[in-house]
Coordinates of C-alpha atoms in Angstrom, one line a residue:
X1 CA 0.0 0.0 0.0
X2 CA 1.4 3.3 -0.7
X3 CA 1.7 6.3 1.1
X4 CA -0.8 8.2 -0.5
X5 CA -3.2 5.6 0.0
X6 CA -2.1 5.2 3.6
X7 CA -2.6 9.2 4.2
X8 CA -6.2 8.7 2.4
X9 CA -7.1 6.2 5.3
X10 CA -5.5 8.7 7.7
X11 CA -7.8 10.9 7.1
X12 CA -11.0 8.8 6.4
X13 CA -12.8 8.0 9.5
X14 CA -15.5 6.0 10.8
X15 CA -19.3 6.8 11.1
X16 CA -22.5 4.5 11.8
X17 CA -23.0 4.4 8.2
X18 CA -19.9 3.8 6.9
X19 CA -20.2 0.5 9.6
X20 CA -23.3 -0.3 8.3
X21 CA -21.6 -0.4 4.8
X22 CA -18.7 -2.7 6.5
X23 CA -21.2 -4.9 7.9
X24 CA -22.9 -5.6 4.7
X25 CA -19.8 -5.8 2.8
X26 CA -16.4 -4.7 3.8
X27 CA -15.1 -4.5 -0.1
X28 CA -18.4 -1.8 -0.6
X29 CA -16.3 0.0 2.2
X30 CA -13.0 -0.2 0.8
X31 CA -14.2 0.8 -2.6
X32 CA -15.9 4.0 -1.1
X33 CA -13.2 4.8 0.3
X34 CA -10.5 4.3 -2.0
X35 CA -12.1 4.2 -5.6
X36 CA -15.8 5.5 -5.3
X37 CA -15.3 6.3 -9.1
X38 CA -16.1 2.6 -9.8
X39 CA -19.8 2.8 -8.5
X40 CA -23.1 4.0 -10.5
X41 CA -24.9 6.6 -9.2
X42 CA -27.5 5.4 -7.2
X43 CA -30.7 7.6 -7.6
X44 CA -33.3 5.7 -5.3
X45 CA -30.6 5.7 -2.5
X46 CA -30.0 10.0 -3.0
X47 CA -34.2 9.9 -3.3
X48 CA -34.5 7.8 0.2
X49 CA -32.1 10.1 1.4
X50 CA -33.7 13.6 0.6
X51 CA -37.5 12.1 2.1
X52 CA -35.0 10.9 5.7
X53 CA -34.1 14.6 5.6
X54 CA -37.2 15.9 5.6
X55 CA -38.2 13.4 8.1
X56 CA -35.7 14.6 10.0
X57 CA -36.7 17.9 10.0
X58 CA -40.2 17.5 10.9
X59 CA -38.9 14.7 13.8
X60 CA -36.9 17.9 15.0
X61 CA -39.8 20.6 14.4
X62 CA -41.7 19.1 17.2
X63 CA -39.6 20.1 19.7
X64 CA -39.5 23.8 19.1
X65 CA -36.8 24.3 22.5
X66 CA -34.5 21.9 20.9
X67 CA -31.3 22.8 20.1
X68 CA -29.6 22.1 16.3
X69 CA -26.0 21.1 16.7
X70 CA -24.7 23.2 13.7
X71 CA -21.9 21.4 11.7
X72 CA -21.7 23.8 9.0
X73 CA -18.1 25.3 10.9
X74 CA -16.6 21.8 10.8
X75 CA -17.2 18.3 13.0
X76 CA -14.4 19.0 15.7
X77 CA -16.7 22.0 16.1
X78 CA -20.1 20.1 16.7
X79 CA -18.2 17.8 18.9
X80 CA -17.4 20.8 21.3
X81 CA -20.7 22.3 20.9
X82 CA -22.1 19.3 21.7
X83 CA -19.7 18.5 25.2
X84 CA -20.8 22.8 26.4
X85 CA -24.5 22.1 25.9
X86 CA -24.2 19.0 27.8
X87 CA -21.6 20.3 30.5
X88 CA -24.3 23.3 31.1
X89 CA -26.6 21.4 31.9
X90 CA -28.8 21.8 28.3
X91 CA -32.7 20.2 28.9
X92 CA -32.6 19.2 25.4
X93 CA -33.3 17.9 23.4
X94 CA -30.0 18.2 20.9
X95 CA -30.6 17.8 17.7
X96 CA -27.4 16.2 16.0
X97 CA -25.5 15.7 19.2
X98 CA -21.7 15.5 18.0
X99 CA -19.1 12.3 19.3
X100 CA -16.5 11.1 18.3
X101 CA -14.7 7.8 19.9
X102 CA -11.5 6.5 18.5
X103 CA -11.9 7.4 15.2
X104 CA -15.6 7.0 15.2
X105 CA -18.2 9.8 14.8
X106 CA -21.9 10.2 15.1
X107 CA -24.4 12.4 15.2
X108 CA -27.2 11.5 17.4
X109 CA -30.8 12.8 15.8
X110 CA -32.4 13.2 19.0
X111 CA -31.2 13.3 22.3
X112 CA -33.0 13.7 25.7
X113 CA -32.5 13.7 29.3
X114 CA -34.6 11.0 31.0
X115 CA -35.4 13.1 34.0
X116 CA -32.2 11.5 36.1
X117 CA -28.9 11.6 35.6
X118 CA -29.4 9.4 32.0
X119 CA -29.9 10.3 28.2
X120 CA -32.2 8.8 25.9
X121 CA -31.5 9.0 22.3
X122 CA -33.7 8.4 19.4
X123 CA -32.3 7.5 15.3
X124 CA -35.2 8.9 13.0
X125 CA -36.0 6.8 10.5
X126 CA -38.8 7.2 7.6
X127 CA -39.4 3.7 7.8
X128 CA -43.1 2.2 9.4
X129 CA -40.9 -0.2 11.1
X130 CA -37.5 -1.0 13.0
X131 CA -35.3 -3.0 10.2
X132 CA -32.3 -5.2 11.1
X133 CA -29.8 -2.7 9.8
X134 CA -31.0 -0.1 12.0
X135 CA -30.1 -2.1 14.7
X136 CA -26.6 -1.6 14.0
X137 CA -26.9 2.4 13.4
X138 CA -28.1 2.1 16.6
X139 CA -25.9 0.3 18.6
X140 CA -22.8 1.9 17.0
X141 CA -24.0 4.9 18.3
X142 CA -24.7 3.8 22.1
X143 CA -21.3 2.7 22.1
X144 CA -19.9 5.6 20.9
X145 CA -22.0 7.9 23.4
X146 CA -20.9 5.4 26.2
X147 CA -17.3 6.1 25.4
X148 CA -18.5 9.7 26.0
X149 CA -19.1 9.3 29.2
X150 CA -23.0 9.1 28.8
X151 CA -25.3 7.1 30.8
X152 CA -27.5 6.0 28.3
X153 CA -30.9 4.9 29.5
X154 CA -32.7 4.3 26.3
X155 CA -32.0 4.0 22.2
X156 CA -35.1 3.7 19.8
X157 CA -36.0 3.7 16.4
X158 CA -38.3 6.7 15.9
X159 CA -40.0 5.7 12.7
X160 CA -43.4 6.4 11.2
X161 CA -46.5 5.7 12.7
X162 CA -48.7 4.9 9.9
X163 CA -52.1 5.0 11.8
X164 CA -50.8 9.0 12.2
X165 CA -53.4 10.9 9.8
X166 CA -52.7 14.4 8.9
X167 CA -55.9 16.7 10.7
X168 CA -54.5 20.1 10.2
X169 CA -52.4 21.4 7.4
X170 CA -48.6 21.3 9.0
X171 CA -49.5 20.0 12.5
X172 CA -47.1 16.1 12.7
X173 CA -47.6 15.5 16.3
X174 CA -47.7 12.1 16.4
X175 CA -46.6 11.5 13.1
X176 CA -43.6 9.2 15.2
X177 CA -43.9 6.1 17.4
X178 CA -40.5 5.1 19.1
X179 CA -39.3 1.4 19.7
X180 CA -36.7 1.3 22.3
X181 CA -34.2 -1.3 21.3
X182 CA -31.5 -0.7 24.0
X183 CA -31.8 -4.4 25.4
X184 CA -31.5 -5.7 21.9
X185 CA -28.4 -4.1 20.8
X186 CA -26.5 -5.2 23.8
X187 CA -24.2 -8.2 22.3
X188 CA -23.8 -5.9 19.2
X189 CA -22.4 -2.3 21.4
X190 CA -19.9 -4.8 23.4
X191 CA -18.7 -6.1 20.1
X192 CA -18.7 -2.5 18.5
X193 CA -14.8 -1.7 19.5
X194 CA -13.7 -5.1 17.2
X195 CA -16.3 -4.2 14.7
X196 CA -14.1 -0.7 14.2
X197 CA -11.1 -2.8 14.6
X198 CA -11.7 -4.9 11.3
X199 CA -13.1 -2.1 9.6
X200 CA -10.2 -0.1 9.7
X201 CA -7.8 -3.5 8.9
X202 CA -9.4 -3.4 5.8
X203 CA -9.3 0.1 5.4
X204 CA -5.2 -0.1 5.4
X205 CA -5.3 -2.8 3.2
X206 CA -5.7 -4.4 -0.7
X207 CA -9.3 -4.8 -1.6
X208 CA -10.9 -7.5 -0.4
X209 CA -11.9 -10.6 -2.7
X210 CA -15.2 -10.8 -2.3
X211 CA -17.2 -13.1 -4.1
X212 CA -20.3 -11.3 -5.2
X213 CA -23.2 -12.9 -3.8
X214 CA -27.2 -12.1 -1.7
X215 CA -24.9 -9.2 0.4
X216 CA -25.0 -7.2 -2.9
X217 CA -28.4 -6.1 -2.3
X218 CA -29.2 -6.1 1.3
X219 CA -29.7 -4.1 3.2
X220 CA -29.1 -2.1 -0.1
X221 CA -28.4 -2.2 -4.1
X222 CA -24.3 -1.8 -3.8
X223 CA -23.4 1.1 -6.3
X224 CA -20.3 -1.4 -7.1
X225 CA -22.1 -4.4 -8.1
X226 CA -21.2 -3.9 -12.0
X227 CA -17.3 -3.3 -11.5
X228 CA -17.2 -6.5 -8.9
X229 CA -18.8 -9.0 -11.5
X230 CA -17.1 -7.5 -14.9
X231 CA -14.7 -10.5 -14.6
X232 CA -17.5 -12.9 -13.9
X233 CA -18.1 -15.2 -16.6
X234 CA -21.4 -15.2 -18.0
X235 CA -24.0 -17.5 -16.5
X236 CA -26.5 -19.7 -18.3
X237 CA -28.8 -17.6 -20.6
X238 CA -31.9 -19.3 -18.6
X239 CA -30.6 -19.6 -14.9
X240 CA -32.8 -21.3 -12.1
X241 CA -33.7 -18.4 -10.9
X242 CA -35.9 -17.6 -13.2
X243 CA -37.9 -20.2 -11.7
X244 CA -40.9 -18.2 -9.8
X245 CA -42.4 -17.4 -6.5
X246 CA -38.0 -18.5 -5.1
X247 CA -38.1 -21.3 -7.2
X248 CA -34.2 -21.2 -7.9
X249 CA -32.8 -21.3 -4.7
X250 CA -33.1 -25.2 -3.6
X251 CA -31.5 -25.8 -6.5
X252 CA -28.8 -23.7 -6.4
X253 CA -28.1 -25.2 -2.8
X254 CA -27.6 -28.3 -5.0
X255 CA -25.0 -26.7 -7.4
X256 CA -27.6 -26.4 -10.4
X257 CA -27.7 -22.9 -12.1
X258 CA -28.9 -24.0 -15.7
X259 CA -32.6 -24.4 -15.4
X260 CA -32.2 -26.6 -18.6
X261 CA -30.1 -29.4 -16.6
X262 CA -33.6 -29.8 -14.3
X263 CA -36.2 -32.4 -15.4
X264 CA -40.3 -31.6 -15.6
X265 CA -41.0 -34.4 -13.2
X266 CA -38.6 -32.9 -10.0
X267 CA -40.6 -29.6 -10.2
X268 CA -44.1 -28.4 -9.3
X269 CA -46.6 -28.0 -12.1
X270 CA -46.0 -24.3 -12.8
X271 CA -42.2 -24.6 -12.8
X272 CA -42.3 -27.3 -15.3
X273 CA -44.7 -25.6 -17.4
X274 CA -41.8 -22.2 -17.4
X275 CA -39.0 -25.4 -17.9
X276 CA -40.8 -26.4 -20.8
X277 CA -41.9 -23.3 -22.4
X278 CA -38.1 -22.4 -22.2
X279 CA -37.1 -25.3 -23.6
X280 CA -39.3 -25.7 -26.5
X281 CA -39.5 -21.8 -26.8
X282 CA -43.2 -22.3 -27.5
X283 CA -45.5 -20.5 -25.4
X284 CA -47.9 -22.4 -22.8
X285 CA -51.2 -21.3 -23.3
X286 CA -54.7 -22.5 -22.3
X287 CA -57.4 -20.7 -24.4
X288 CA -60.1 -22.5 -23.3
X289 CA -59.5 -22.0 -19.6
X290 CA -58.9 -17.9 -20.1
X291 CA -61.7 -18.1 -22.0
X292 CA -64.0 -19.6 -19.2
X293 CA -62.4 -17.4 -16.7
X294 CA -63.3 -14.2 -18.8
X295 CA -66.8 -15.4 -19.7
X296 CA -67.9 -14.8 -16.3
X297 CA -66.7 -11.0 -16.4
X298 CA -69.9 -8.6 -17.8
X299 CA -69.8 -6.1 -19.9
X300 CA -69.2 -3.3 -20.3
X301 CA -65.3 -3.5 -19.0
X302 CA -64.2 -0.9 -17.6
X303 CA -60.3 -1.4 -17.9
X304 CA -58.9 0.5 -15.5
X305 CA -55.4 1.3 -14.0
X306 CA -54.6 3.9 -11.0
X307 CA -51.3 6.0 -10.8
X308 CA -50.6 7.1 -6.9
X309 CA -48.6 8.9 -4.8
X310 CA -47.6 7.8 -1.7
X311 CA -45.4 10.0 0.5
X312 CA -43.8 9.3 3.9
X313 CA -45.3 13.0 5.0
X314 CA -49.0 12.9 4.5
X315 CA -49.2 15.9 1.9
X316 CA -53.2 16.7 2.3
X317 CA -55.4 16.7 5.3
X318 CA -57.0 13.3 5.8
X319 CA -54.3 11.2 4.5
X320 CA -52.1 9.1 6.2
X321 CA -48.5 8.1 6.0
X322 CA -47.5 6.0 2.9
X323 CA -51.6 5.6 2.0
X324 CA -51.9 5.4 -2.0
X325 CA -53.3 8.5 -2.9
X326 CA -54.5 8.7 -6.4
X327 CA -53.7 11.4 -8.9
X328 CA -54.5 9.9 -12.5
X329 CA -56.6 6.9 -13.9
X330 CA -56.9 5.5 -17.1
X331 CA -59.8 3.8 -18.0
X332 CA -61.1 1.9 -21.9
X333 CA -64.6 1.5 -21.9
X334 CA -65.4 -2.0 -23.8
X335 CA -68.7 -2.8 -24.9
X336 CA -69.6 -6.1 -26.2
X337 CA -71.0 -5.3 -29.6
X338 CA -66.3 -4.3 -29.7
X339 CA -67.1 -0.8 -29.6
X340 CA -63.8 0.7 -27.2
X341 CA -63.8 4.4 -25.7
X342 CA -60.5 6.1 -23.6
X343 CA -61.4 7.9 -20.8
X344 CA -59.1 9.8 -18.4
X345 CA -58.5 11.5 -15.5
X346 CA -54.8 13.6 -14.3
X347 CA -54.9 16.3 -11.6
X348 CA -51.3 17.8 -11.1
X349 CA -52.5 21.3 -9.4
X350 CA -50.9 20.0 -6.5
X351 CA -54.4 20.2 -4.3
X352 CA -55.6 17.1 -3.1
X353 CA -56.6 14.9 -6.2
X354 CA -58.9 12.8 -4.6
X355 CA -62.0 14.2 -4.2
X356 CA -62.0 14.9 -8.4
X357 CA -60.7 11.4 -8.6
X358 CA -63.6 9.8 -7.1
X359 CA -66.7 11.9 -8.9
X360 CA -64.6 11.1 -12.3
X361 CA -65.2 7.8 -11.6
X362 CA -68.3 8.0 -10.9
X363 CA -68.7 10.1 -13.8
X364 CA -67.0 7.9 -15.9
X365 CA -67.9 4.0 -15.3
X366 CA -71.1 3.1 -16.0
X367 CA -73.2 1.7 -13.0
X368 CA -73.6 -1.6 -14.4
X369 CA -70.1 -1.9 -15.8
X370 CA -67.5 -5.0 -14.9
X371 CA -64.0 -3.2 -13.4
X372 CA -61.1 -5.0 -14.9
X373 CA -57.5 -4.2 -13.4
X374 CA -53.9 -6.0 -13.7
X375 CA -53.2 -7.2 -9.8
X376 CA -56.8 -6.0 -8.9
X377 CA -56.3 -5.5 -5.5
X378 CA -54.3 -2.6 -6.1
X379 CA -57.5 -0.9 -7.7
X380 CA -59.9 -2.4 -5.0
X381 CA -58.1 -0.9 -2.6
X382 CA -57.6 3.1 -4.0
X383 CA -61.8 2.3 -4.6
X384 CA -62.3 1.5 -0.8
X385 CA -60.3 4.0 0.6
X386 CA -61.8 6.7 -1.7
X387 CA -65.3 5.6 -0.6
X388 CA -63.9 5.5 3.0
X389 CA -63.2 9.6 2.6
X390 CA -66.5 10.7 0.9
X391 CA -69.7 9.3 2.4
X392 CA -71.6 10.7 -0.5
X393 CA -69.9 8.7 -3.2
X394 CA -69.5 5.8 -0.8
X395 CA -72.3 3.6 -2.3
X396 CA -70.8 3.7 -6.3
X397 CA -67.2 3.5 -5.4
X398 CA -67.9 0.2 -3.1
X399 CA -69.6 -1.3 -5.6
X400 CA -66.9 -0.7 -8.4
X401 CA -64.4 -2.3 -5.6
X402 CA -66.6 -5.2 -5.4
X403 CA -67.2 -6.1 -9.3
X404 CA -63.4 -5.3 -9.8
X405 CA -62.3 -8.4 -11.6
X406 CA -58.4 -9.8 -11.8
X407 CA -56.8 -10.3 -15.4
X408 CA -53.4 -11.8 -13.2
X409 CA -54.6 -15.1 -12.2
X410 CA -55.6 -15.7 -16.1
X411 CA -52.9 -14.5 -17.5
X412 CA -50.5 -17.3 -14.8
X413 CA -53.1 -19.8 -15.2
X414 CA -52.8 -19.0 -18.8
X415 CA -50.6 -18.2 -20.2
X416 CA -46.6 -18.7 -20.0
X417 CA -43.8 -17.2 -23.3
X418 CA -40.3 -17.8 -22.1
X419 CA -39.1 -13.8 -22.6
X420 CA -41.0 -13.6 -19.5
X421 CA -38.6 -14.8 -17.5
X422 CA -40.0 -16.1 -14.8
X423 CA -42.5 -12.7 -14.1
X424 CA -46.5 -12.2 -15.0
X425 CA -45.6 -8.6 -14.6
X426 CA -47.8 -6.7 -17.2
X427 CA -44.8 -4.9 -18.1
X428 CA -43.3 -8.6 -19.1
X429 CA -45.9 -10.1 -20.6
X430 CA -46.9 -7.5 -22.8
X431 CA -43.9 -8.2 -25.1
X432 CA -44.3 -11.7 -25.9
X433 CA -48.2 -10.5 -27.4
X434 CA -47.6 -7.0 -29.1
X435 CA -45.0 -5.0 -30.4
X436 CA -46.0 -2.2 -27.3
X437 CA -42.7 -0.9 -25.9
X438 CA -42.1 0.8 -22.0
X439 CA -39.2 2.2 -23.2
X440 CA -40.1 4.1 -25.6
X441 CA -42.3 6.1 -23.8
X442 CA -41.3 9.4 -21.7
X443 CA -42.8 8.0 -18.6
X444 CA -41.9 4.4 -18.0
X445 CA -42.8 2.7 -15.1
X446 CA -44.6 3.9 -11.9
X447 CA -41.7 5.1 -9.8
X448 CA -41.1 7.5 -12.9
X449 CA -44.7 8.3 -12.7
X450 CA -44.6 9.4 -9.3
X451 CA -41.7 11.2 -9.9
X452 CA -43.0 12.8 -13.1
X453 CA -46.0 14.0 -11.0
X454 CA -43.9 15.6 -8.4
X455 CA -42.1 17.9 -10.9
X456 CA -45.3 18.7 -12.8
X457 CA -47.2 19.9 -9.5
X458 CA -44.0 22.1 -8.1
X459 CA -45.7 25.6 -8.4
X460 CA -41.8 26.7 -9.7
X461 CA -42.0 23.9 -12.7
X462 CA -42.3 25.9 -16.3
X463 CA -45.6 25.7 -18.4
X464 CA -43.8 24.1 -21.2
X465 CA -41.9 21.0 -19.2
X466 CA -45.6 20.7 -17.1
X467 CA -47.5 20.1 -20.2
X468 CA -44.8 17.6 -21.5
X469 CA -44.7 15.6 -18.3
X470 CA -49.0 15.3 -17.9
X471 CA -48.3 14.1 -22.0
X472 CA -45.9 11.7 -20.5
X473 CA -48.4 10.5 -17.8
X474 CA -51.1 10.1 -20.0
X475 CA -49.3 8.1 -22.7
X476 CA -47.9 5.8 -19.7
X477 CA -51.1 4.8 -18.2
X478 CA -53.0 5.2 -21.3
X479 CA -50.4 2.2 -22.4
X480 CA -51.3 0.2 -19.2
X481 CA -55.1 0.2 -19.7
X482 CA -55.2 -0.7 -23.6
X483 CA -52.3 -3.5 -23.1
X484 CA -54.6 -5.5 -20.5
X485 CA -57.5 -5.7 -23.5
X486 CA -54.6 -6.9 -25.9
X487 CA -53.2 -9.3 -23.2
X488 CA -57.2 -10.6 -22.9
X489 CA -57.8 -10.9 -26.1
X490 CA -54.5 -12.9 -26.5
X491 CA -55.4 -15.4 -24.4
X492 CA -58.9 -15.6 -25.3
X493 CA -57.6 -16.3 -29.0
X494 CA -58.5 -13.4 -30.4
X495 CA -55.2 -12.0 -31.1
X496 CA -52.0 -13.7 -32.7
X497 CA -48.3 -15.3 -31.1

């Protein structure tokens, strides 16, 4: 190791993160660290990072006598601002308390006096639940604040309570619920000061050789996953795991990769029917069952598919944390004398869309009219919790829910084309019917939908871009509605392999 590189560790330390990132894998460390040019940009991770910081800041905002440990004059600097506040005597709470231990810094979201001669700290999360990773932020941090010379008599996960609903425009008490995991991080803070140890072993070493493998993406998707598998050789072009539902795995365990080395008669029903669709690369399908399945659905269909937003910080009055919200539906009328309408509904004024939402649909689908979705219970459920919020409309939207029917199960009972690969997604079985492509369009999945919606109902977003992105919507879901009558009609026999 050179003495550049050597320098570089020097002056690299340790956080709660950065051991979080050791802990899943220590060559993710090393390569952030000492070649972070190697990774991809990760955008969900920078997205789940600006929604924790405005977590944050609302965690913070309910506790207006708090005190903000500023950092903005250098760490060394919080660290002191952060032993005077204590040393004073500060009530707290201190937002961002500052410590550092052998190397090892954090920054404490919350932290409280307990009434006694303890501190309780709280690690804001924008989860709806403690995850085993956080368990770990945690417990590097008691150890650190331990090493302080801190009695600590408490550590929780403050995360999101998701029975929380927003009653008055700004107002997030009780937006938070706290679980204390101090007795379940005990083993973990006593083996913290080895933890560091081996972190900063590797640190002042070569890279690790580190077999690529399930630590790749969990707790997260590594940024390095490309550069650590460009020597790989290529697996099979049909790998086990294409297998549904975890299908792969046991036969990985046995030292099988190539789903074309398995045999029809070791594997369930479905799995043989993807091994021999593969195979043969002729696609399964049983007309005569979709057919019968279909027959029972009335008519008119109403073909309909919701876009929705779901924020960590309820954004209207009456809405809860991470509810579905809906802020565009697309919906093709289908009679049966074949006659096919498009209908639509988009609200990006940034007011609540769901009021206009539910009279559209009213509006829209005829009383007597069959609701067909792709994984229904996604629609069902946007129908019962818009007829939850308005009494009035109550009776139409139930009844919608309730003579929703399912294209999914026909399309897996159905139908099977080996480009598929393994998923019924509508987005992977559109493909193998109809020369109808995602890609092409501006908006092309529902994460970009959400996103797209975001910019487009920013007050600050220009005329011009706003107009292109509600195009971009509309095509999108537009797309999702008029690929479930080809995907029917497929199966049914109507259309062509």
């Amino acid at each position: 190791m050179t003495s550049v590189q050597t320098s570089q560790v020097r002056r690299f330390g340790l956080s709660k993160s950065k051991l979080t990132t050791f802990e899943q894998c220590p060559r993710r460390l090393w390569q952030q660290t000492h070649a972070p040019e190697r990774g991809e940009v990760d955008e969900e991770q920078q997205a789940r990072m600006a929604v924790g910081h405005t977590v944050g800041e609302i965690a913070c905002g309910l506790f207006p006598d708090g005190v903000m440990v500023d950092a903005d004059e250098g760490l060394n600097v919080a660290v002191e601002t952060t032993r005077h506040l204590i040393e004073e005597g500060h009530p707290g709470p201190i937002f961002e308390a500052t410590f550092e231990h052998d190397g090892v810094l954090i920054r404490a979201d919350v932290l409280s006096r307990d009434g006694g001669d303890g501190w309780h700290m709280a690690e804001v999360k924008s989860s709806a639940r403690v995850k085993d990773y956080h368990l770990g932020d945690l417990a590097t941090q008691v150890w650190v604040l331990g090493k302080a010379g801190l009695k600590v008599s408490g550590a929780a996960i403050r995360h999101i309570d998701t029975s929380f609903v927003l009653e008055r425009e700004g107002d997030f008490a009780g937006l938070f619920a706290d679980t204390d995991c101090l007795a379940q991080i005990g083993d973990a803070v006593e083996t913290r000061a080895q933890l560091v140890a081996d972190a900063r072993a590797v640190l002042a070493g070569d890279e690790p050789d580190i077999v690529p493998g399930d630590q790749c993406d969990s707790p997260f998707a590594c940024e390095f996953r490309a550069w650590c598998t460009r020597d790989q050789p290529p697996g099979p072009e049909w790998p086990v795991d294409i297998l549904p539902r975890g299908g792969g795995a046991k036969w990985r365990e046995r030292g099988i990769d190539n789903l074309l080395d398995l045999e029809a008669e070791a594997l369930s029903p479905l799995h043989a029917r993807v091994l021999e669709a593969t195979r043969t690369g002729k696609p399964f399908h049983d007309m005569e069952a979709a057919r019968s399945a279909m027959a029972q659905w009335g008519w008119p269909r109403a073909w309909l598919d919701f876009e929705t937003i779901n924020p960590a910080i309820p954004r209207w009055v009456g809405t809860r944390p991470y509810q579905q919200v809906p802020f565009q539906f697309s919906l093709h009328l289908e009679r049966s004398d074949g006659t096919i309408t498009h209908h639509e509904f988009l609200d990006t004024s940034g007011a609540d869309p769901r009021r206009r939402c539910a009279e559209a649909l009213v509006a829209m689908i005829p009383e007597d009219a069959t609701i067909v979705a792709y994984f229904a219970s996604f629609e069902r459920g946007v129908l019962r919790e818009l007829a939850s919020q308005f009494p009035d409309l109550a009776e139409r939207l139930l009844a919608m829910a309730n003579k929703t029917e399912d294209l999914l199960p026909v399309a897996r009972a159905c139908w099977y084309h080996r480009d598929q690969r393994g998923s019924w997604s509508i987005k992977a079985v559109l493909p193998t019917i109809a020369a109808l492509d995602y890609e092409a369009l501006e908006v092309k999945h529902g994460g970009m939908a959400q996103d797209a919606w975001i910019e487009a109902a920013d007050p600050s977003t220009d005329p011009v871009r706003k107009w292109a992105l509600e195009e971009g919507l509309k095509a999108y879901c537009q797309q999702d509605t008029w690929a479930m009558i080809l995907l029917a009609r497929q199966f049914s026999g109507q259309g062509s392999n």
